[in-house]
Amino acid sequence: MAALAGAVVGLALSIGVLLGGPGRVLTQPLPVLFPFARLSLAVDGLSAYFLLVISLVAIAAAIYGPAYLRTHSPEAGPARQAAQVAALNVFLGGMAFLCCAGDALTFLLCWEGMTLASYVLVVSDDEDGENARAGLLYMVMAHGGTALLLVAFLALTERAGAFDFAALRVAAAGLDPTTRTTLFFLALGGFATKAGVVPLHVWLPRAHPAAPSHVSALMSGVMLKVAIYGILRFGFDLLAPAAGPLPSSWGWTVLVLGTTSAVLGVLYALQQHDLKRLLAFHSVENIGIILIGVGLAMILWRQEGAGALATLALAAALLHTVNHAAFKGLLFLGAGSVLSRTHVRNMEELGGLARRMPWTAGLFLLGAISISALPPLNGFVSEWLTFQALLGSASRFHGPAGLAVVFSAAMLALTGGLAAACFVKAFGVTFLGRPRTAHAEHATEAPPSMIAGMMWLAALCVALGVAPGYAMRLLDAPTAGLLHGPAASAVVTAQGPLVLSTALSSTGTDATSISMTMVAALLIALAAMAWVLRRGWQHAPRRAAPTWTCGMSPTARFDYTATAFAKPLRLIFAALYRPRREVTRETAGTPYVVSRIHYAGEIVDLAETEIYHRVERHISALSQAIRARSTGRIHGYIGFVLGALFVALLLFGVARR
Amino acid sequence: MIGPRPFALVLIEMALLVLAGPLVTGIIQKIKARLQCRQGAGVLQPYRDLAKLVRKGTVQADTASGFFRSIPVLVLAATVTAGALVPVVRLGPPSFPLGDAVMLLGLLALARFLTAVGALDAGGAFGGMGASREMTVAPLVEPVMMMVVFSTALAAGTTELGALAAHRGTSWIFSWHAADFLGFAAMLVLLPAETGRIPVDNPDTHLELTMLHEGMLIEHSGPGLGCMLLASHTRQIVSLALVSALFFPVGPVSATGATGLLLGAGTFAVKVLVLATFLALVESSYAKLRLFRVPQYLAVGFVCALTALALRIL
């Protein structure tokens, strides 16, 4: 309940700020906790927008959560449930206050609170040791990221002599370009770890599925966005030079990282059979799509005559932020309903749930269409804007830069197609066909409060898809406030809220305009006409018969499995997956009578094998080498410590001079 | 003729595409039959098939869910909506914005998505295999289509198809750049894949070695199957209309009024006929590729499209 109340307050506050005009900033000093720093909150357009995203998903999670915890693990004691609820509230509070932080210390404290609370939630649902391992990996990677952030922040606060953002901006204005870029990349590293950007994503597909489903929805839908907020805050606000464009390396790095994450995220998602893990990999993909927009905005910002284009790119990224929060939240909640009813996450053991859980299935299908960037729902709108931004900047750049941008557009198209394939698989194997196990056979519909939580997010998906023009007004404050250029609604909805239009060429003569509302209306009208056709001329008989299985009596084993569905793509992209399979045959007496075939297959995550395992090998080799030197004699160790101290002092002295 | 198309004209063009869609299939079948030294069915056979299916009863798989019945309706609606986005008899953007080339490809992808979902619904290996293969080929075709669209859009500065066609104007092949030739070549490579024809798919058979699209339709029957078939006829003519809008947006410019519209319709028919003949020739002279050779075939299109884009930008 506290979470719901907090979310509603957050929603009201953020809409107030967003509609109050671009220059409006709410500041609120906090009680003094530390003698050396004043803590404060400052809500400007960007903060308010992210607060809005957090609140929208938090409302759904708060409606959905209690029933989920009750039905999913009724055997859990009150202590564990209380711990989960408390951690959820700390988690939500941490994220909300982080976006409103007015100084570095509040930011870091909330960042840490958010990380720790989500860690508690990840390990809270522990049935085997798997979650604890996932939590440990998450903890290590998150703190590696935090360390990078800490260095970036402390370098700034040391120059500024204060913690509040206003002082940091002043201090950053005087930085030389090399330091500025170094600090940006440190911060980018920290935020990218949290956002799950390839190759820093390895923790994400393990930790997100481990948490209770409404927390997974929050972690994927919202917590990753907080990292995007951090990148935007650092790139466009704190570290931005006083005048002139950002260093070109920033935007291009973000663009390349985004494109890589988008393609690899969806490719790995395609081969997952764990429903929640599949969704977690899709978060990597969608963060990539958001980063494409962010990177493009960074490249274009303050370039001559590219004001509108930069706004378009940023608006695309921000819109995809809220869109992803809506549909990924919806999908995780849907997966949670399936999980709470069947206690199975592996979709090979599901199937046939659409007849048993029709509401959940319908809402999941809606989310699947949204995330596959298909019209007329919301995923399409933000990808369309991203495409327009990419095309617009491609015609500005010439040479390799333009080609890179266009290539990124092609990769975005590939991502959309693969996402559609992936969700046909996810939806089809989980909800359609026949139930493959007794778990799925005996599933029943989720309780109404869980359906209600999903309905809220589904309504958002539809509203943002059919009438996206109205959401553009909410983007005015963050875009205008951050870029000091034209506002989003002036660029995108110049022809009224029902029409999205962009001036693609730099001259601005030929605008591309689409109207999601009109297309949706046409679609519905045609569907009504087709329904009449579907009913047929006269009321011909309708009967049910078994599915055609070449004359054998149909069983669930005739249904296509997820492994089989994804096999052609697994072979086509074998270079990325390095698939391995083992088929063992048990024969009865003679080799011609096969009594049983056992199949095992797996794919590798390229980042994991190529980077992490190598690093791991080097580290263990190094520790082995050190171990050979540890003789156990105390004075030897004292010698090492003294030597290290001496070197450190020497370095410090050199640096001071 | 060029100029904003009123909304009524857009709807008429859309209806025209839907009505002419089966005819194009019939013509392709007829040409194929003649090339195989057969008499072949009449060109109106697809209409007869549709009329027969609409009158028939329905047999539905007993394991199918509630979605199954609405799938044909939604697939047909999405495909026909895509048909509203291409200019047919007149160039220029619609007077009220509707959708651009990206939206068109998105709507076709929506239709394909729903078809694949419907194929998995009945729960048999045929549907699953068809869905799996279709969703393997589709992600490889769509980006290349998108790149071809981008390569023309970069020159025109818009992705709105009517405006794009109007920008290219009535200059025939004579004003084409190298990028246009390459883009067109890529489109010709993609067309059989997009319309579900040899060498990527075989529309004439349900055999499990070849089927992609047909495999997905196996559990539909009666009026539902009729909707699905009408949707695939429409999808084919929409793809052909997309090619002619991107590369040959030619209609008589001087004529206005009803004459202009009629002449526009006439030229459109000629363009579609030429492309249909191309498809029939390709189908008759090549064998179906193995599924795992299809990516290599599509890679040819990808390289052409990428080079077209590079030439446009460099």
PDB file of N, CA and C in Angstrom, chain A residues 561-615:
ATOM      1  N   THR A 561       8.393 -27.517 -30.258  1.00  0.00           N
ATOM      2  CA  THR A 561       8.968 -27.005 -29.012  1.00  0.00           C
ATOM      3  C   THR A 561       9.734 -25.724 -29.289  1.00  0.00           C
ATOM      4  N   ALA A 562      10.107 -25.044 -28.217  1.00  0.00           N
ATOM      5  CA  ALA A 562      10.850 -23.791 -28.360  1.00  0.00           C
ATOM      6  C   ALA A 562      12.213 -24.045 -29.004  1.00  0.00           C
ATOM      7  N   THR A 563      12.841 -25.150 -28.604  1.00  0.00           N
ATOM      8  CA  THR A 563      14.153 -25.484 -29.178  1.00  0.00           C
ATOM      9  C   THR A 563      14.039 -25.683 -30.674  1.00  0.00           C
ATOM     10  N   ALA A 564      13.000 -26.409 -31.078  1.00  0.00           N
ATOM     11  CA  ALA A 564      12.829 -26.680 -32.498  1.00  0.00           C
ATOM     12  C   ALA A 564      12.478 -25.405 -33.241  1.00  0.00           C
ATOM     13  N   PHE A 565      11.647 -24.588 -32.632  1.00  0.00           N
ATOM     14  CA  PHE A 565      11.223 -23.358 -33.299  1.00  0.00           C
ATOM     15  C   PHE A 565      12.420 -22.471 -33.619  1.00  0.00           C
ATOM     16  N   ALA A 566      13.340 -22.383 -32.674  1.00  0.00           N
ATOM     17  CA  ALA A 566      14.461 -21.459 -32.851  1.00  0.00           C
ATOM     18  C   ALA A 566      15.627 -22.102 -33.575  1.00  0.00           C
ATOM     19  N   LYS A 567      15.481 -23.371 -33.977  1.00  0.00           N
ATOM     20  CA  LYS A 567      16.639 -24.056 -34.544  1.00  0.00           C
ATOM     21  C   LYS A 567      17.163 -23.431 -35.844  1.00  0.00           C
ATOM     22  N   PRO A 568      16.298 -23.105 -36.823  1.00  0.00           N
ATOM     23  CA  PRO A 568      16.859 -22.536 -38.055  1.00  0.00           C
ATOM     24  C   PRO A 568      17.712 -21.296 -37.793  1.00  0.00           C
ATOM     25  N   LEU A 569      17.228 -20.426 -36.904  1.00  0.00           N
ATOM     26  CA  LEU A 569      18.012 -19.223 -36.619  1.00  0.00           C
ATOM     27  C   LEU A 569      19.270 -19.563 -35.837  1.00  0.00           C
ATOM     28  N   ARG A 570      19.188 -20.636 -35.036  1.00  0.00           N
ATOM     29  CA  ARG A 570      20.380 -21.041 -34.284  1.00  0.00           C
ATOM     30  C   ARG A 570      21.469 -21.486 -35.253  1.00  0.00           C
ATOM     31  N   LEU A 571      21.061 -22.174 -36.322  1.00  0.00           N
ATOM     32  CA  LEU A 571      22.068 -22.624 -37.285  1.00  0.00           C
ATOM     33  C   LEU A 571      22.561 -21.470 -38.146  1.00  0.00           C
ATOM     34  N   ILE A 572      21.656 -20.539 -38.482  1.00  0.00           N
ATOM     35  CA  ILE A 572      22.080 -19.425 -39.337  1.00  0.00           C
ATOM     36  C   ILE A 572      23.075 -18.536 -38.605  1.00  0.00           C
ATOM     37  N   PHE A 573      22.814 -18.302 -37.325  1.00  0.00           N
ATOM     38  CA  PHE A 573      23.719 -17.446 -36.554  1.00  0.00           C
ATOM     39  C   PHE A 573      24.660 -18.281 -35.686  1.00  0.00           C
ATOM     40  N   ALA A 574      25.057 -19.439 -36.209  1.00  0.00           N
ATOM     41  CA  ALA A 574      25.871 -20.357 -35.406  1.00  0.00           C
ATOM     42  C   ALA A 574      27.182 -19.723 -34.976  1.00  0.00           C
ATOM     43  N   ALA A 575      27.702 -18.788 -35.771  1.00  0.00           N
ATOM     44  CA  ALA A 575      28.973 -18.168 -35.420  1.00  0.00           C
ATOM     45  C   ALA A 575      28.869 -17.426 -34.096  1.00  0.00           C
ATOM     46  N   LEU A 576      27.681 -16.894 -33.806  1.00  0.00           N
ATOM     47  CA  LEU A 576      27.510 -16.142 -32.565  1.00  0.00           C
ATOM     48  C   LEU A 576      27.134 -17.045 -31.397  1.00  0.00           C
ATOM     49  N   TYR A 577      26.451 -18.140 -31.709  1.00  0.00           N
ATOM     50  CA  TYR A 577      25.941 -18.962 -30.618  1.00  0.00           C
ATOM     51  C   TYR A 577      26.910 -20.066 -30.217  1.00  0.00           C
ATOM     52  N   ARG A 578      27.725 -20.525 -31.194  1.00  0.00           N
ATOM     53  CA  ARG A 578      28.536 -21.727 -30.981  1.00  0.00           C
ATOM     54  C   ARG A 578      27.706 -22.838 -30.341  1.00  0.00           C
ATOM     55  N   PRO A 579      26.637 -23.268 -31.009  1.00  0.00           N
ATOM     56  CA  PRO A 579      25.758 -24.256 -30.369  1.00  0.00           C
ATOM     57  C   PRO A 579      26.463 -25.587 -30.201  1.00  0.00           C
ATOM     58  N   ARG A 580      26.112 -26.245 -29.147  1.00  0.00           N
ATOM     59  CA  ARG A 580      26.703 -27.543 -28.848  1.00  0.00           C
ATOM     60  C   ARG A 580      25.535 -28.482 -28.593  1.00  0.00           C
ATOM     61  N   ARG A 581      25.586 -29.656 -29.148  1.00  0.00           N
ATOM     62  CA  ARG A 581      24.490 -30.558 -28.822  1.00  0.00           C
ATOM     63  C   ARG A 581      25.011 -31.959 -28.634  1.00  0.00           C
ATOM     64  N   GLU A 582      24.350 -32.665 -27.767  1.00  0.00           N
ATOM     65  CA  GLU A 582      24.728 -34.036 -27.484  1.00  0.00           C
ATOM     66  C   GLU A 582      23.499 -34.893 -27.650  1.00  0.00           C
ATOM     67  N   VAL A 583      23.593 -35.875 -28.492  1.00  0.00           N
ATOM     68  CA  VAL A 583      22.478 -36.801 -28.639  1.00  0.00           C
ATOM     69  C   VAL A 583      22.976 -38.172 -28.253  1.00  0.00           C
ATOM     70  N   THR A 584      22.374 -38.747 -27.244  1.00  0.00           N
ATOM     71  CA  THR A 584      22.769 -40.100 -26.854  1.00  0.00           C
ATOM     72  C   THR A 584      21.589 -41.032 -27.069  1.00  0.00           C
ATOM     73  N   ARG A 585      21.874 -42.167 -27.655  1.00  0.00           N
ATOM     74  CA  ARG A 585      20.827 -43.147 -27.931  1.00  0.00           C
ATOM     75  C   ARG A 585      20.998 -44.325 -27.005  1.00  0.00           C
ATOM     76  N   GLU A 586      19.901 -44.708 -26.412  1.00  0.00           N
ATOM     77  CA  GLU A 586      19.923 -45.945 -25.652  1.00  0.00           C
ATOM     78  C   GLU A 586      19.257 -47.000 -26.514  1.00  0.00           C
ATOM     79  N   THR A 587      19.962 -48.064 -26.750  1.00  0.00           N
ATOM     80  CA  THR A 587      19.389 -49.082 -27.620  1.00  0.00           C
ATOM     81  C   THR A 587      19.031 -50.311 -26.801  1.00  0.00           C
ATOM     82  N   ALA A 588      18.057 -50.996 -27.290  1.00  0.00           N
ATOM     83  CA  ALA A 588      17.618 -52.203 -26.593  1.00  0.00           C
ATOM     84  C   ALA A 588      18.188 -53.404 -27.315  1.00  0.00           C
ATOM     85  N   GLY A 589      19.301 -53.890 -26.845  1.00  0.00           N
ATOM     86  CA  GLY A 589      19.878 -55.087 -27.440  1.00  0.00           C
ATOM     87  C   GLY A 589      20.586 -54.795 -28.748  1.00  0.00           C
ATOM     88  N   THR A 590      19.846 -54.667 -29.834  1.00  0.00           N
ATOM     89  CA  THR A 590      20.483 -54.425 -31.119  1.00  0.00           C
ATOM     90  C   THR A 590      20.551 -52.914 -31.372  1.00  0.00           C
ATOM     91  N   PRO A 591      21.498 -52.482 -32.184  1.00  0.00           N
ATOM     92  CA  PRO A 591      21.597 -51.049 -32.468  1.00  0.00           C
ATOM     93  C   PRO A 591      20.429 -50.527 -33.305  1.00  0.00           C
ATOM     94  N   TYR A 592      19.554 -51.406 -33.798  1.00  0.00           N
ATOM     95  CA  TYR A 592      18.485 -50.944 -34.673  1.00  0.00           C
ATOM     96  C   TYR A 592      17.224 -50.582 -33.913  1.00  0.00           C
ATOM     97  N   VAL A 593      17.152 -51.015 -32.669  1.00  0.00           N
ATOM     98  CA  VAL A 593      15.974 -50.669 -31.887  1.00  0.00           C
ATOM     99  C   VAL A 593      16.377 -49.616 -30.863  1.00  0.00           C
ATOM    100  N   VAL A 594      15.917 -48.408 -31.081  1.00  0.00           N
ATOM    101  CA  VAL A 594      16.276 -47.325 -30.169  1.00  0.00           C
ATOM    102  C   VAL A 594      15.172 -47.201 -29.143  1.00  0.00           C
ATOM    103  N   SER A 595      15.532 -47.344 -27.890  1.00  0.00           N
ATOM    104  CA  SER A 595      14.485 -47.274 -26.876  1.00  0.00           C
ATOM    105  C   SER A 595      14.333 -45.856 -26.348  1.00  0.00           C
ATOM    106  N   ARG A 596      15.395 -45.087 -26.410  1.00  0.00           N
ATOM    107  CA  ARG A 596      15.313 -43.772 -25.810  1.00  0.00           C
ATOM    108  C   ARG A 596      16.393 -42.886 -26.430  1.00  0.00           C
ATOM    109  N   ILE A 597      16.048 -41.641 -26.720  1.00  0.00           N
ATOM    110  CA  ILE A 597      17.056 -40.703 -27.224  1.00  0.00           C
ATOM    111  C   ILE A 597      17.124 -39.541 -26.256  1.00  0.00           C
ATOM    112  N   HIS A 598      18.311 -39.237 -25.830  1.00  0.00           N
ATOM    113  CA  HIS A 598      18.457 -38.103 -24.926  1.00  0.00           C
ATOM    114  C   HIS A 598      19.130 -36.966 -25.676  1.00  0.00           C
ATOM    115  N   TYR A 599      18.521 -35.791 -25.627  1.00  0.00           N
ATOM    116  CA  TYR A 599      19.061 -34.648 -26.351  1.00  0.00           C
ATOM    117  C   TYR A 599      19.449 -33.581 -25.349  1.00  0.00           C
ATOM    118  N   ALA A 600      20.640 -33.062 -25.489  1.00  0.00           N
ATOM    119  CA  ALA A 600      21.028 -31.920 -24.666  1.00  0.00           C
ATOM    120  C   ALA A 600      21.702 -30.916 -25.578  1.00  0.00           C
ATOM    121  N   GLY A 601      21.320 -29.679 -25.479  1.00  0.00           N
ATOM    122  CA  GLY A 601      21.935 -28.668 -26.326  1.00  0.00           C
ATOM    123  C   GLY A 601      22.111 -27.404 -25.534  1.00  0.00           C
ATOM    124  N   GLU A 602      23.130 -26.643 -25.872  1.00  0.00           N
ATOM    125  CA  GLU A 602      23.260 -25.351 -25.224  1.00  0.00           C
ATOM    126  C   GLU A 602      23.993 -24.410 -26.156  1.00  0.00           C
ATOM    127  N   ILE A 603      23.834 -23.135 -25.899  1.00  0.00           N
ATOM    128  CA  ILE A 603      24.573 -22.141 -26.657  1.00  0.00           C
ATOM    129  C   ILE A 603      25.384 -21.340 -25.658  1.00  0.00           C
ATOM    130  N   VAL A 604      26.402 -20.655 -26.158  1.00  0.00           N
ATOM    131  CA  VAL A 604      27.211 -19.862 -25.244  1.00  0.00           C
ATOM    132  C   VAL A 604      26.941 -18.388 -25.479  1.00  0.00           C
ATOM    133  N   ASP A 605      27.133 -17.612 -24.448  1.00  0.00           N
ATOM    134  CA  ASP A 605      27.089 -16.165 -24.574  1.00  0.00           C
ATOM    135  C   ASP A 605      28.508 -15.730 -24.922  1.00  0.00           C
ATOM    136  N   LEU A 606      28.646 -15.140 -26.090  1.00  0.00           N
ATOM    137  CA  LEU A 606      29.979 -14.850 -26.604  1.00  0.00           C
ATOM    138  C   LEU A 606      30.764 -13.953 -25.646  1.00  0.00           C
ATOM    139  N   ALA A 607      30.076 -12.954 -25.073  1.00  0.00           N
ATOM    140  CA  ALA A 607      30.750 -12.053 -24.148  1.00  0.00           C
ATOM    141  C   ALA A 607      31.268 -12.828 -22.953  1.00  0.00           C
ATOM    142  N   GLU A 608      30.452 -13.802 -22.524  1.00  0.00           N
ATOM    143  CA  GLU A 608      30.829 -14.544 -21.338  1.00  0.00           C
ATOM    144  C   GLU A 608      32.085 -15.378 -21.590  1.00  0.00           C
ATOM    145  N   THR A 609      32.092 -16.105 -22.732  1.00  0.00           N
ATOM    146  CA  THR A 609      33.251 -16.971 -22.965  1.00  0.00           C
ATOM    147  C   THR A 609      34.469 -16.167 -23.385  1.00  0.00           C
ATOM    148  N   GLU A 610      34.248 -15.162 -24.217  1.00  0.00           N
ATOM    149  CA  GLU A 610      35.400 -14.484 -24.795  1.00  0.00           C
ATOM    150  C   GLU A 610      36.025 -13.479 -23.841  1.00  0.00           C
ATOM    151  N   ILE A 611      35.225 -12.866 -23.002  1.00  0.00           N
ATOM    152  CA  ILE A 611      35.782 -11.840 -22.115  1.00  0.00           C
ATOM    153  C   ILE A 611      35.900 -12.367 -20.688  1.00  0.00           C
ATOM    154  N   TYR A 612      34.733 -12.762 -20.128  1.00  0.00           N
ATOM    155  CA  TYR A 612      34.737 -13.031 -18.696  1.00  0.00           C
ATOM    156  C   TYR A 612      35.571 -14.266 -18.342  1.00  0.00           C
ATOM    157  N   HIS A 613      35.374 -15.328 -19.143  1.00  0.00           N
ATOM    158  CA  HIS A 613      36.125 -16.537 -18.795  1.00  0.00           C
ATOM    159  C   HIS A 613      37.618 -16.322 -18.978  1.00  0.00           C
ATOM    160  N   ARG A 614      37.981 -15.522 -19.972  1.00  0.00           N
ATOM    161  CA  ARG A 614      39.404 -15.245 -20.149  1.00  0.00           C
ATOM    162  C   ARG A 614      39.962 -14.479 -18.964  1.00  0.00           C
ATOM    163  N   VAL A 615      39.211 -13.422 -18.568  1.00  0.00           N
ATOM    164  CA  VAL A 615      39.651 -12.625 -17.423  1.00  0.00           C
ATOM    165  C   VAL A 615      39.757 -13.510 -16.193  1.00  0.00           C
TER     166      VAL A 615
END
